[in-house]
PDB file of C-alpha atoms in Angstrom:
ATOM      1  CA  UNK A  21     -32.011-134.411 -87.799  1.00 49.00           C
ATOM      2  CA  UNK A  22     -31.649-135.399 -84.168  1.00 47.00           C
ATOM      3  CA  UNK A  23     -28.203-134.240 -83.138  1.00 48.00           C
ATOM      4  CA  UNK A  24     -26.567-134.311 -79.722  1.00 51.00           C
ATOM      5  CA  UNK A  25     -26.812-130.479 -79.589  1.00 50.00           C
ATOM      6  CA  UNK A  26     -30.566-130.546 -80.271  1.00 49.00           C
ATOM      7  CA  UNK A  27     -31.122-133.130 -77.556  1.00 49.00           C
ATOM      8  CA  UNK A  28     -29.165-130.983 -75.101  1.00 51.00           C
ATOM      9  CA  UNK A  29     -31.368-127.988 -75.978  1.00 53.00           C
ATOM     10  CA  UNK A  30     -34.541-130.028 -75.363  1.00 50.00           C
ATOM     11  CA  UNK A  31     -33.553-131.099 -71.879  1.00 61.00           C
ATOM     12  CA  UNK A  32     -33.970-127.657 -70.237  1.00 65.00           C
ATOM     13  CA  UNK A  33     -37.309-127.289 -72.035  1.00 63.00           C
ATOM     14  CA  UNK A  34     -38.500-130.662 -70.668  1.00 63.00           C
ATOM     15  CA  UNK A  35     -37.352-129.724 -67.199  1.00 67.00           C
ATOM     16  CA  UNK A  36     -39.214-126.429 -67.476  1.00 68.00           C
ATOM     17  CA  UNK A  37     -42.403-128.145 -68.582  1.00 63.00           C
ATOM     18  CA  UNK A  38     -42.027-130.732 -65.831  1.00 63.00           C
ATOM     19  CA  UNK A  39     -41.718-128.035 -63.190  1.00 63.00           C
ATOM     20  CA  UNK A  40     -44.473-125.934 -64.724  1.00 68.00           C
ATOM     21  CA  UNK A  41     -46.958-128.829 -64.793  1.00 66.00           C
ATOM     22  CA  UNK A  42     -45.685-130.773 -61.800  1.00 67.00           C
ATOM     23  CA  UNK A  43     -45.853-127.986 -59.215  1.00 73.00           C
ATOM     24  CA  UNK A  44     -49.542-127.123 -59.816  1.00 74.00           C
ATOM     25  CA  UNK A  45     -50.547-130.783 -59.956  1.00 75.00           C
ATOM     26  CA  UNK A  46     -48.582-131.590 -56.811  1.00 73.00           C
ATOM     27  CA  UNK A  47     -50.077-128.568 -55.061  1.00 76.00           C
ATOM     28  CA  UNK A  48     -53.568-129.649 -56.099  1.00 74.00           C
ATOM     29  CA  UNK A  49     -53.079-133.172 -54.739  1.00 77.00           C
ATOM     30  CA  UNK A  50     -51.503-131.805 -51.538  1.00 78.00           C
ATOM     31  CA  UNK A  51     -54.410-129.419 -51.015  1.00 76.00           C
ATOM     32  CA  UNK A  52     -56.968-132.159 -51.707  1.00 79.00           C
ATOM     33  CA  UNK A  53     -55.252-134.622 -49.388  1.00 80.00           C
ATOM     34  CA  UNK A  54     -54.859-132.058 -46.597  1.00 78.00           C
ATOM     35  CA  UNK A  55     -58.523-131.051 -46.971  1.00 74.00           C
ATOM     36  CA  UNK A  56     -59.753-134.629 -46.502  1.00 78.00           C
ATOM     37  CA  UNK A  57     -57.279-135.223 -43.652  1.00 79.00           C
ATOM     38  CA  UNK A  58     -58.538-132.128 -41.822  1.00 78.00           C
ATOM     39  CA  UNK A  59     -62.125-133.184 -42.420  1.00 74.00           C
ATOM     40  CA  UNK A  60     -61.313-136.615 -40.935  1.00 75.00           C
ATOM     41  CA  UNK A  61     -59.545-135.056 -37.939  1.00 73.00           C
ATOM     42  CA  UNK A  62     -62.476-132.714 -37.291  1.00 71.00           C
ATOM     43  CA  UNK A  63     -64.894-135.608 -37.620  1.00 71.00           C
ATOM     44  CA  UNK A  64     -62.926-137.580 -34.995  1.00 71.00           C
ATOM     45  CA  UNK A  65     -62.526-134.594 -32.669  1.00 72.00           C
ATOM     46  CA  UNK A  66     -66.085-133.326 -33.076  1.00 70.00           C
ATOM     47  CA  UNK A  67     -68.214-136.297 -34.105  1.00 71.00           C
ATOM     48  CA  UNK A  68     -71.477-134.435 -33.412  1.00 74.00           C
ATOM     49  CA  UNK A  69     -70.579-131.201 -35.187  1.00 78.00           C
ATOM     50  CA  UNK A  70     -73.431-131.569 -37.656  1.00 80.00           C
ATOM     51  CA  UNK A  71     -75.940-131.668 -34.789  1.00 84.00           C
ATOM     52  CA  UNK A  72     -74.971-128.366 -33.207  1.00 84.00           C
ATOM     53  CA  UNK A  73     -77.491-125.572 -33.492  1.00 82.00           C
ATOM     54  CA  UNK A  74     -76.335-122.819 -35.889  1.00 77.00           C
ATOM     55  CA  UNK A  75     -79.666-121.022 -36.327  1.00 74.00           C
ATOM     56  CA  UNK A  76     -80.486-117.880 -34.393  1.00 66.00           C
ATOM     57  CA  UNK A  77     -83.900-116.705 -33.416  1.00 63.00           C
ATOM     58  CA  UNK A  78     -86.856-117.798 -31.322  1.00 59.00           C
ATOM     59  CA  UNK A  79     -88.179-120.089 -34.053  1.00 59.00           C
ATOM     60  CA  UNK A  80     -85.222-122.475 -33.818  1.00 69.00           C
ATOM     61  CA  UNK A  81     -85.796-125.283 -31.301  1.00 86.00           C
ATOM     62  CA  UNK A  82     -82.721-126.468 -29.401  1.00 88.00           C
ATOM     63  CA  UNK A  83     -81.782-129.220 -26.975  1.00 88.00           C
ATOM     64  CA  UNK A  84     -79.655-128.036 -24.083  1.00 88.00           C
ATOM     65  CA  UNK A  85     -77.468-129.940 -21.617  1.00 91.00           C
ATOM     66  CA  UNK A  86     -78.796-131.284 -18.350  1.00 92.00           C
ATOM     67  CA  UNK A  87     -75.520-130.335 -16.688  1.00 93.00           C
ATOM     68  CA  UNK A  88     -74.130-126.884 -17.570  1.00 92.00           C
ATOM     69  CA  UNK A  89     -70.766-125.424 -16.572  1.00 92.00           C
ATOM     70  CA  UNK A  90     -72.352-123.737 -13.530  1.00 93.00           C
ATOM     71  CA  UNK A  91     -74.669-126.622 -12.511  1.00 95.00           C
ATOM     72  CA  UNK A  92     -73.578-128.692  -9.517  1.00 96.00           C
ATOM     73  CA  UNK A  93     -74.304-132.413  -9.343  1.00 97.00           C
ATOM     74  CA  UNK A  94     -73.916-135.504  -7.153  1.00 97.00           C
ATOM     75  CA  UNK A  95     -72.915-139.001  -8.123  1.00 97.00           C
ATOM     76  CA  UNK A  96     -74.665-141.983  -6.614  1.00 98.00           C
ATOM     77  CA  UNK A  97     -73.063-145.460  -6.489  1.00 97.00           C
ATOM     78  CA  UNK A  98     -74.786-148.800  -5.987  1.00 97.00           C
ATOM     79  CA  UNK A  99     -72.950-152.085  -5.613  1.00 97.00           C
ATOM     80  CA  UNK A 100     -74.911-155.193  -6.555  1.00 96.00           C
ATOM     81  CA  UNK A 101     -74.171-158.836  -5.793  1.00 93.00           C
ATOM     82  CA  UNK A 102     -75.805-162.030  -7.020  1.00 88.00           C
ATOM     83  CA  UNK A 103     -77.122-164.517  -4.495  1.00 83.00           C
ATOM     84  CA  UNK A 104     -75.157-167.770  -4.520  1.00 76.00           C
ATOM     85  CA  UNK A 105     -76.563-170.702  -6.473  1.00 68.00           C
ATOM     86  CA  UNK A 106     -75.583-174.344  -6.665  1.00 58.00           C
ATOM     87  CA  UNK A 107     -76.496-174.507 -10.331  1.00 58.00           C
ATOM     88  CA  UNK A 108     -73.315-175.081 -12.342  1.00 56.00           C
ATOM     89  CA  UNK A 109     -75.018-174.237 -15.635  1.00 56.00           C
ATOM     90  CA  UNK A 110     -74.498-170.578 -16.685  1.00 56.00           C
ATOM     91  CA  UNK A 111     -77.555-168.634 -15.661  1.00 56.00           C
ATOM     92  CA  UNK A 112     -79.205-166.298 -18.239  1.00 54.00           C
ATOM     93  CA  UNK A 113     -78.676-162.619 -17.602  1.00 52.00           C
ATOM     94  CA  UNK A 114     -82.310-161.919 -16.745  1.00 48.00           C
ATOM     95  CA  UNK A 115     -82.219-164.660 -14.087  1.00 52.00           C
ATOM     96  CA  UNK A 116     -79.073-163.147 -12.542  1.00 51.00           C
ATOM     97  CA  UNK A 117     -80.713-159.757 -12.290  1.00 58.00           C
ATOM     98  CA  UNK A 118     -83.677-161.263 -10.486  1.00 63.00           C
ATOM     99  CA  UNK A 119     -81.236-162.678  -7.922  1.00 81.00           C
ATOM    100  CA  UNK A 120     -79.332-159.422  -7.414  1.00 90.00           C
ATOM    101  CA  UNK A 121     -79.412-157.536  -4.135  1.00 93.00           C
ATOM    102  CA  UNK A 122     -77.680-154.219  -3.152  1.00 96.00           C
ATOM    103  CA  UNK A 123     -74.686-154.158  -0.858  1.00 96.00           C
ATOM    104  CA  UNK A 124     -74.301-150.382  -0.952  1.00 97.00           C
ATOM    105  CA  UNK A 125     -76.367-147.547  -2.419  1.00 97.00           C
ATOM    106  CA  UNK A 126     -75.719-143.899  -1.571  1.00 97.00           C
ATOM    107  CA  UNK A 127     -74.362-140.594  -2.848  1.00 97.00           C
ATOM    108  CA  UNK A 128     -70.535-140.644  -2.789  1.00 97.00           C
ATOM    109  CA  UNK A 129     -69.770-137.317  -4.512  1.00 97.00           C
ATOM    110  CA  UNK A 130     -71.607-134.074  -3.689  1.00 96.00           C
ATOM    111  CA  UNK A 131     -71.575-130.630  -5.222  1.00 96.00           C
ATOM    112  CA  UNK A 132     -69.300-131.399  -8.144  1.00 96.00           C
ATOM    113  CA  UNK A 133     -68.954-129.248 -11.281  1.00 95.00           C
ATOM    114  CA  UNK A 134     -67.711-130.145 -14.753  1.00 93.00           C
ATOM    115  CA  UNK A 135     -64.476-128.180 -14.417  1.00 92.00           C
ATOM    116  CA  UNK A 136     -63.384-130.177 -11.363  1.00 92.00           C
ATOM    117  CA  UNK A 137     -60.852-132.928 -11.860  1.00 89.00           C
ATOM    118  CA  UNK A 138     -59.294-135.756  -9.840  1.00 91.00           C
ATOM    119  CA  UNK A 139     -62.110-136.036  -7.274  1.00 94.00           C
ATOM    120  CA  UNK A 140     -61.793-139.291  -5.347  1.00 94.00           C
ATOM    121  CA  UNK A 141     -63.547-141.112  -2.574  1.00 95.00           C
ATOM    122  CA  UNK A 142     -63.610-144.508  -0.864  1.00 95.00           C
ATOM    123  CA  UNK A 143     -66.724-146.697  -0.854  1.00 94.00           C
ATOM    124  CA  UNK A 144     -66.889-149.185   2.007  1.00 94.00           C
ATOM    125  CA  UNK A 145     -69.240-152.147   1.924  1.00 93.00           C
ATOM    126  CA  UNK A 146     -69.360-155.733   3.150  1.00 92.00           C
ATOM    127  CA  UNK A 147     -69.054-158.462   0.528  1.00 91.00           C
ATOM    128  CA  UNK A 148     -70.185-161.869   1.799  1.00 88.00           C
ATOM    129  CA  UNK A 149     -67.770-164.640   0.900  1.00 85.00           C
ATOM    130  CA  UNK A 150     -70.777-166.784  -0.016  1.00 82.00           C
ATOM    131  CA  UNK A 151     -70.965-164.714  -3.213  1.00 79.00           C
ATOM    132  CA  UNK A 152     -67.862-166.545  -4.464  1.00 81.00           C
ATOM    133  CA  UNK A 153     -69.408-169.943  -3.938  1.00 78.00           C
ATOM    134  CA  UNK A 154     -71.663-169.388  -6.898  1.00 75.00           C
ATOM    135  CA  UNK A 155     -70.944-172.187  -9.359  1.00 72.00           C
ATOM    136  CA  UNK A 156     -71.959-169.927 -12.258  1.00 78.00           C
ATOM    137  CA  UNK A 157     -69.897-166.903 -11.202  1.00 84.00           C
ATOM    138  CA  UNK A 158     -69.428-164.228 -13.896  1.00 86.00           C
ATOM    139  CA  UNK A 159     -67.928-160.750 -14.147  1.00 89.00           C
ATOM    140  CA  UNK A 160     -71.316-159.163 -13.447  1.00 88.00           C
ATOM    141  CA  UNK A 161     -71.999-161.282 -10.373  1.00 89.00           C
ATOM    142  CA  UNK A 162     -70.579-158.243  -8.598  1.00 93.00           C
ATOM    143  CA  UNK A 163     -71.216-154.929 -10.346  1.00 95.00           C
ATOM    144  CA  UNK A 164     -71.413-151.203  -9.655  1.00 96.00           C
ATOM    145  CA  UNK A 165     -73.898-148.735 -11.131  1.00 96.00           C
ATOM    146  CA  UNK A 166     -73.331-144.960 -11.276  1.00 97.00           C
ATOM    147  CA  UNK A 167     -76.033-142.272 -11.502  1.00 97.00           C
ATOM    148  CA  UNK A 168     -75.344-138.613 -12.112  1.00 96.00           C
ATOM    149  CA  UNK A 169     -77.821-136.447 -10.162  1.00 96.00           C
ATOM    150  CA  UNK A 170     -78.022-132.635 -10.707  1.00 96.00           C
ATOM    151  CA  UNK A 171     -78.657-130.726  -7.529  1.00 95.00           C
ATOM    152  CA  UNK A 172     -81.694-128.468  -7.053  1.00 92.00           C
ATOM    153  CA  UNK A 173     -82.447-126.135  -8.735  1.00 93.00           C
ATOM    154  CA  UNK A 174     -82.191-127.977 -12.039  1.00 93.00           C
ATOM    155  CA  UNK A 175     -84.134-128.376 -15.226  1.00 92.00           C
ATOM    156  CA  UNK A 176     -84.888-131.972 -14.159  1.00 94.00           C
ATOM    157  CA  UNK A 177     -87.186-130.495 -11.471  1.00 93.00           C
ATOM    158  CA  UNK A 178     -89.612-129.487 -14.214  1.00 92.00           C
ATOM    159  CA  UNK A 179     -89.603-132.694 -16.257  1.00 93.00           C
ATOM    160  CA  UNK A 180     -92.886-133.588 -17.967  1.00 93.00           C
ATOM    161  CA  UNK A 181     -91.804-136.828 -19.632  1.00 90.00           C
ATOM    162  CA  UNK A 182     -88.854-138.570 -21.225  1.00 89.00           C
ATOM    163  CA  UNK A 183     -87.923-141.328 -23.642  1.00 86.00           C
ATOM    164  CA  UNK A 184     -84.635-143.173 -23.828  1.00 87.00           C
ATOM    165  CA  UNK A 185     -82.459-143.529 -26.885  1.00 85.00           C
ATOM    166  CA  UNK A 186     -82.997-147.257 -26.444  1.00 86.00           C
ATOM    167  CA  UNK A 187     -86.075-148.946 -27.900  1.00 85.00           C
ATOM    168  CA  UNK A 188     -88.774-149.491 -25.294  1.00 83.00           C
ATOM    169  CA  UNK A 189     -88.327-153.284 -25.492  1.00 81.00           C
ATOM    170  CA  UNK A 190     -84.642-152.907 -24.635  1.00 82.00           C
ATOM    171  CA  UNK A 191     -85.027-150.149 -22.079  1.00 85.00           C
ATOM    172  CA  UNK A 192     -87.520-152.218 -20.064  1.00 83.00           C
ATOM    173  CA  UNK A 193     -84.884-154.981 -19.645  1.00 82.00           C
ATOM    174  CA  UNK A 194     -82.156-152.824 -18.171  1.00 86.00           C
ATOM    175  CA  UNK A 195     -80.835-153.869 -14.757  1.00 89.00           C
ATOM    176  CA  UNK A 196     -81.648-151.578 -11.818  1.00 91.00           C
ATOM    177  CA  UNK A 197     -79.413-148.560 -11.115  1.00 94.00           C
ATOM    178  CA  UNK A 198     -80.244-147.664  -7.510  1.00 95.00           C
ATOM    179  CA  UNK A 199     -81.634-149.458  -4.524  1.00 94.00           C
ATOM    180  CA  UNK A 200     -85.046-148.278  -3.479  1.00 92.00           C
ATOM    181  CA  UNK A 201     -85.730-146.751  -1.012  1.00 92.00           C
ATOM    182  CA  UNK A 202     -82.636-144.634  -1.707  1.00 94.00           C
ATOM    183  CA  UNK A 203     -80.198-144.377   0.032  1.00 94.00           C
ATOM    184  CA  UNK A 204     -80.070-148.002   1.047  1.00 94.00           C
ATOM    185  CA  UNK A 205     -81.494-148.477   4.539  1.00 90.00           C
ATOM    186  CA  UNK A 206     -83.291-145.107   4.598  1.00 90.00           C
ATOM    187  CA  UNK A 207     -86.904-144.705   5.715  1.00 87.00           C
ATOM    188  CA  UNK A 208     -87.884-142.948   2.506  1.00 81.00           C
ATOM    189  CA  UNK A 209     -91.287-144.311   1.610  1.00 81.00           C
ATOM    190  CA  UNK A 210     -91.853-142.138  -1.446  1.00 85.00           C
ATOM    191  CA  UNK A 211     -92.286-143.814  -4.807  1.00 89.00           C
ATOM    192  CA  UNK A 212     -89.785-143.303  -7.582  1.00 91.00           C
ATOM    193  CA  UNK A 213     -90.588-140.052  -9.341  1.00 93.00           C
ATOM    194  CA  UNK A 214     -90.408-139.344 -13.074  1.00 94.00           C
ATOM    195  CA  UNK A 215     -87.160-137.467 -12.424  1.00 95.00           C
ATOM    196  CA  UNK A 216     -85.719-140.558 -10.731  1.00 95.00           C
ATOM    197  CA  UNK A 217     -86.673-142.688 -13.710  1.00 94.00           C
ATOM    198  CA  UNK A 218     -85.066-140.230 -16.107  1.00 94.00           C
ATOM    199  CA  UNK A 219     -81.821-139.926 -14.150  1.00 95.00           C
ATOM    200  CA  UNK A 220     -81.534-143.699 -13.808  1.00 95.00           C
ATOM    201  CA  UNK A 221     -81.917-144.015 -17.580  1.00 92.00           C
ATOM    202  CA  UNK A 222     -78.580-142.189 -17.931  1.00 91.00           C
ATOM    203  CA  UNK A 223     -76.793-144.552 -15.552  1.00 94.00           C
ATOM    204  CA  UNK A 224     -73.903-146.819 -16.412  1.00 94.00           C
ATOM    205  CA  UNK A 225     -72.968-150.196 -14.960  1.00 94.00           C
ATOM    206  CA  UNK A 226     -69.547-151.839 -14.751  1.00 94.00           C
ATOM    207  CA  UNK A 227     -68.529-155.336 -13.588  1.00 94.00           C
ATOM    208  CA  UNK A 228     -66.420-155.563 -10.447  1.00 94.00           C
ATOM    209  CA  UNK A 229     -65.052-159.059 -10.997  1.00 92.00           C
ATOM    210  CA  UNK A 230     -62.195-160.124 -13.203  1.00 90.00           C
ATOM    211  CA  UNK A 231     -60.954-163.666 -13.802  1.00 87.00           C
ATOM    212  CA  UNK A 232     -57.274-164.536 -13.979  1.00 83.00           C
ATOM    213  CA  UNK A 233     -55.330-167.794 -13.709  1.00 77.00           C
ATOM    214  CA  UNK A 234     -53.672-168.043 -10.323  1.00 72.00           C
ATOM    215  CA  UNK A 235     -50.962-170.413  -9.135  1.00 70.00           C
ATOM    216  CA  UNK A 236     -52.188-172.846  -6.550  1.00 65.00           C
ATOM    217  CA  UNK A 237     -50.671-172.740  -3.044  1.00 66.00           C
ATOM    218  CA  UNK A 238     -51.494-176.398  -2.584  1.00 65.00           C
ATOM    219  CA  UNK A 239     -49.075-179.125  -3.714  1.00 63.00           C
ATOM    220  CA  UNK A 240     -49.703-180.576  -7.128  1.00 59.00           C
ATOM    221  CA  UNK A 241     -51.604-183.852  -7.463  1.00 57.00           C
ATOM    222  CA  UNK A 242     -50.204-187.183  -8.475  1.00 55.00           C
ATOM    223  CA  UNK A 243     -50.340-186.253 -12.130  1.00 53.00           C
ATOM    224  CA  UNK A 244     -48.314-183.106 -11.472  1.00 54.00           C
ATOM    225  CA  UNK A 245     -51.117-180.781 -12.514  1.00 55.00           C
ATOM    226  CA  UNK A 246     -53.033-178.262 -10.451  1.00 50.00           C
ATOM    227  CA  UNK A 247     -56.768-178.650 -10.028  1.00 51.00           C
ATOM    228  CA  UNK A 248     -59.294-176.663 -12.048  1.00 49.00           C
ATOM    229  CA  UNK A 249     -60.035-174.407  -9.086  1.00 52.00           C
ATOM    230  CA  UNK A 250     -56.950-172.279  -9.849  1.00 57.00           C
ATOM    231  CA  UNK A 251     -58.091-171.518 -13.376  1.00 66.00           C
ATOM    232  CA  UNK A 252     -60.054-168.317 -13.904  1.00 73.00           C
ATOM    233  CA  UNK A 253     -59.731-167.263 -10.291  1.00 81.00           C
ATOM    234  CA  UNK A 254     -62.039-164.309  -9.422  1.00 86.00           C
ATOM    235  CA  UNK A 255     -60.472-161.024  -8.417  1.00 87.00           C
ATOM    236  CA  UNK A 256     -62.450-158.047  -7.094  1.00 91.00           C
ATOM    237  CA  UNK A 257     -61.924-154.711  -8.859  1.00 92.00           C
ATOM    238  CA  UNK A 258     -61.036-152.265  -6.093  1.00 92.00           C
ATOM    239  CA  UNK A 259     -60.382-149.102  -8.141  1.00 92.00           C
ATOM    240  CA  UNK A 260     -62.656-147.595 -10.796  1.00 92.00           C
ATOM    241  CA  UNK A 261     -62.325-144.387 -12.813  1.00 91.00           C
ATOM    242  CA  UNK A 262     -65.179-142.243 -14.017  1.00 91.00           C
ATOM    243  CA  UNK A 263     -64.902-139.668 -16.814  1.00 90.00           C
ATOM    244  CA  UNK A 264     -67.589-137.208 -17.817  1.00 89.00           C
ATOM    245  CA  UNK A 265     -67.592-135.629 -21.271  1.00 85.00           C
ATOM    246  CA  UNK A 266     -67.926-131.868 -21.014  1.00 87.00           C
ATOM    247  CA  UNK A 267     -70.617-131.478 -23.681  1.00 85.00           C
ATOM    248  CA  UNK A 268     -72.429-128.196 -22.952  1.00 88.00           C
ATOM    249  CA  UNK A 269     -73.313-127.023 -26.460  1.00 86.00           C
ATOM    250  CA  UNK A 270     -76.822-126.689 -27.809  1.00 89.00           C
ATOM    251  CA  UNK A 271     -78.053-129.182 -30.416  1.00 90.00           C
ATOM    252  CA  UNK A 272     -80.539-128.509 -33.180  1.00 90.00           C
ATOM    253  CA  UNK A 273     -83.684-130.294 -32.063  1.00 90.00           C
ATOM    254  CA  UNK A 274     -84.679-131.543 -35.525  1.00 90.00           C
ATOM    255  CA  UNK A 275     -81.221-132.972 -36.352  1.00 89.00           C
ATOM    256  CA  UNK A 276     -80.788-134.443 -32.873  1.00 89.00           C
ATOM    257  CA  UNK A 277     -84.167-136.156 -32.857  1.00 90.00           C
ATOM    258  CA  UNK A 278     -83.597-137.539 -36.355  1.00 90.00           C
ATOM    259  CA  UNK A 279     -80.362-139.250 -35.266  1.00 88.00           C
ATOM    260  CA  UNK A 280     -81.904-140.351 -31.975  1.00 88.00           C
ATOM    261  CA  UNK A 281     -84.865-141.971 -33.698  1.00 88.00           C
ATOM    262  CA  UNK A 282     -82.510-143.721 -36.093  1.00 87.00           C
ATOM    263  CA  UNK A 283     -80.583-145.177 -33.183  1.00 86.00           C
ATOM    264  CA  UNK A 284     -83.820-146.335 -31.483  1.00 86.00           C
ATOM    265  CA  UNK A 285     -84.887-148.015 -34.702  1.00 83.00           C
ATOM    266  CA  UNK A 286     -81.643-149.930 -35.321  1.00 78.00           C
ATOM    267  CA  UNK A 287     -80.394-150.361 -31.759  1.00 72.00           C
ATOM    268  CA  UNK A 288     -78.674-153.629 -31.061  1.00 68.00           C
ATOM    269  CA  UNK A 289     -79.780-155.854 -28.201  1.00 56.00           C
ATOM    270  CA  UNK A 290     -83.455-155.964 -29.096  1.00 60.00           C
ATOM    271  CA  UNK A 291     -83.354-159.777 -29.135  1.00 56.00           C
ATOM    272  CA  UNK A 292     -81.412-160.127 -25.868  1.00 52.00           C
ATOM    273  CA  UNK A 293     -83.447-160.956 -22.726  1.00 52.00           C
ATOM    274  CA  UNK A 294     -81.721-158.310 -20.595  1.00 48.00           C
ATOM    275  CA  UNK A 295     -79.245-155.559 -21.325  1.00 46.00           C
ATOM    276  CA  UNK A 296     -76.701-154.824 -18.659  1.00 46.00           C
TER     277      UNK A 296
END
C-alpha cells in the first residue's frame, strides 16, 4: 500500500540515486566538453601543430625557417602606379599590370630581427596627379609591394631551386614585386638571380587607394543634386602596418610537403588572368 509515510521514505532514496548518477554523468559531459573546447582552442592558437617535427635523429628530414631569431633582415618597398587611360571601361587586371610603372623601389628597413617591434619609417615619392585622371581607376591603380630580404650570411645564399605554394599557372601571373634594376635608378646591370626570384615569391602587395563618398565643394546643380564626380572619391592610403609571424619551429618535411602539394592542387585563382 502506498502511504504518505512510504512516499516520504522514498524521496531521500531518489535524491541519493539522482546525486549518485547525476554527478558522474555531469562530470563525464563536463570533461568531454572541456576536452573538445581545449582541442579547438589549441587548433586556433597552433593551426600547424600537426606539421611540426617530433622525430629525432638524422633520418628525419625537416624544413627550417628562412628567418631565425638571430637572423637579420631588410624590408624592400616598391610603389607602383598605373599609367592614365582614357578608356572608361574597367580594364582587366593583366592589362593594368602591363601599364604599371614604379614610383619608388628601395630598402626602407635594414638589420631588423624578429624580436624587434614598432619599427617605423617614412617613404617619400612623387605621385603624378595624372594618375587620378584614369577613367577606370581602381584600388590597385596605386599599390605597394613588400619583400623581406635576409641579410648575408643566410641560407638563401645557397639556394639550388624553389617552387611556390601556388600552381605554376597562377605563380606566372603574379604582379611584379620590385623594380629592376633594384634599387630604382641604380646602375645595377646584373640579372635577377634565383635568390631574387625566391624572395620575390614571398612578397605581398596591398592597394594604396580607397574610395569614399565626399561632399562636393561646388554648389549643387539646378536639380539640387551633386554631380557623380563626388561619388567614390579616391583617397591615398598614407599609413600601412606590417606584421611578421614569428614562426621559427621546424616542420616535418613529409607532412609539410603533403599539405603544400594539396594547396597547389586545389589553389583558387587558376582561372583568373592575373593574381595580385
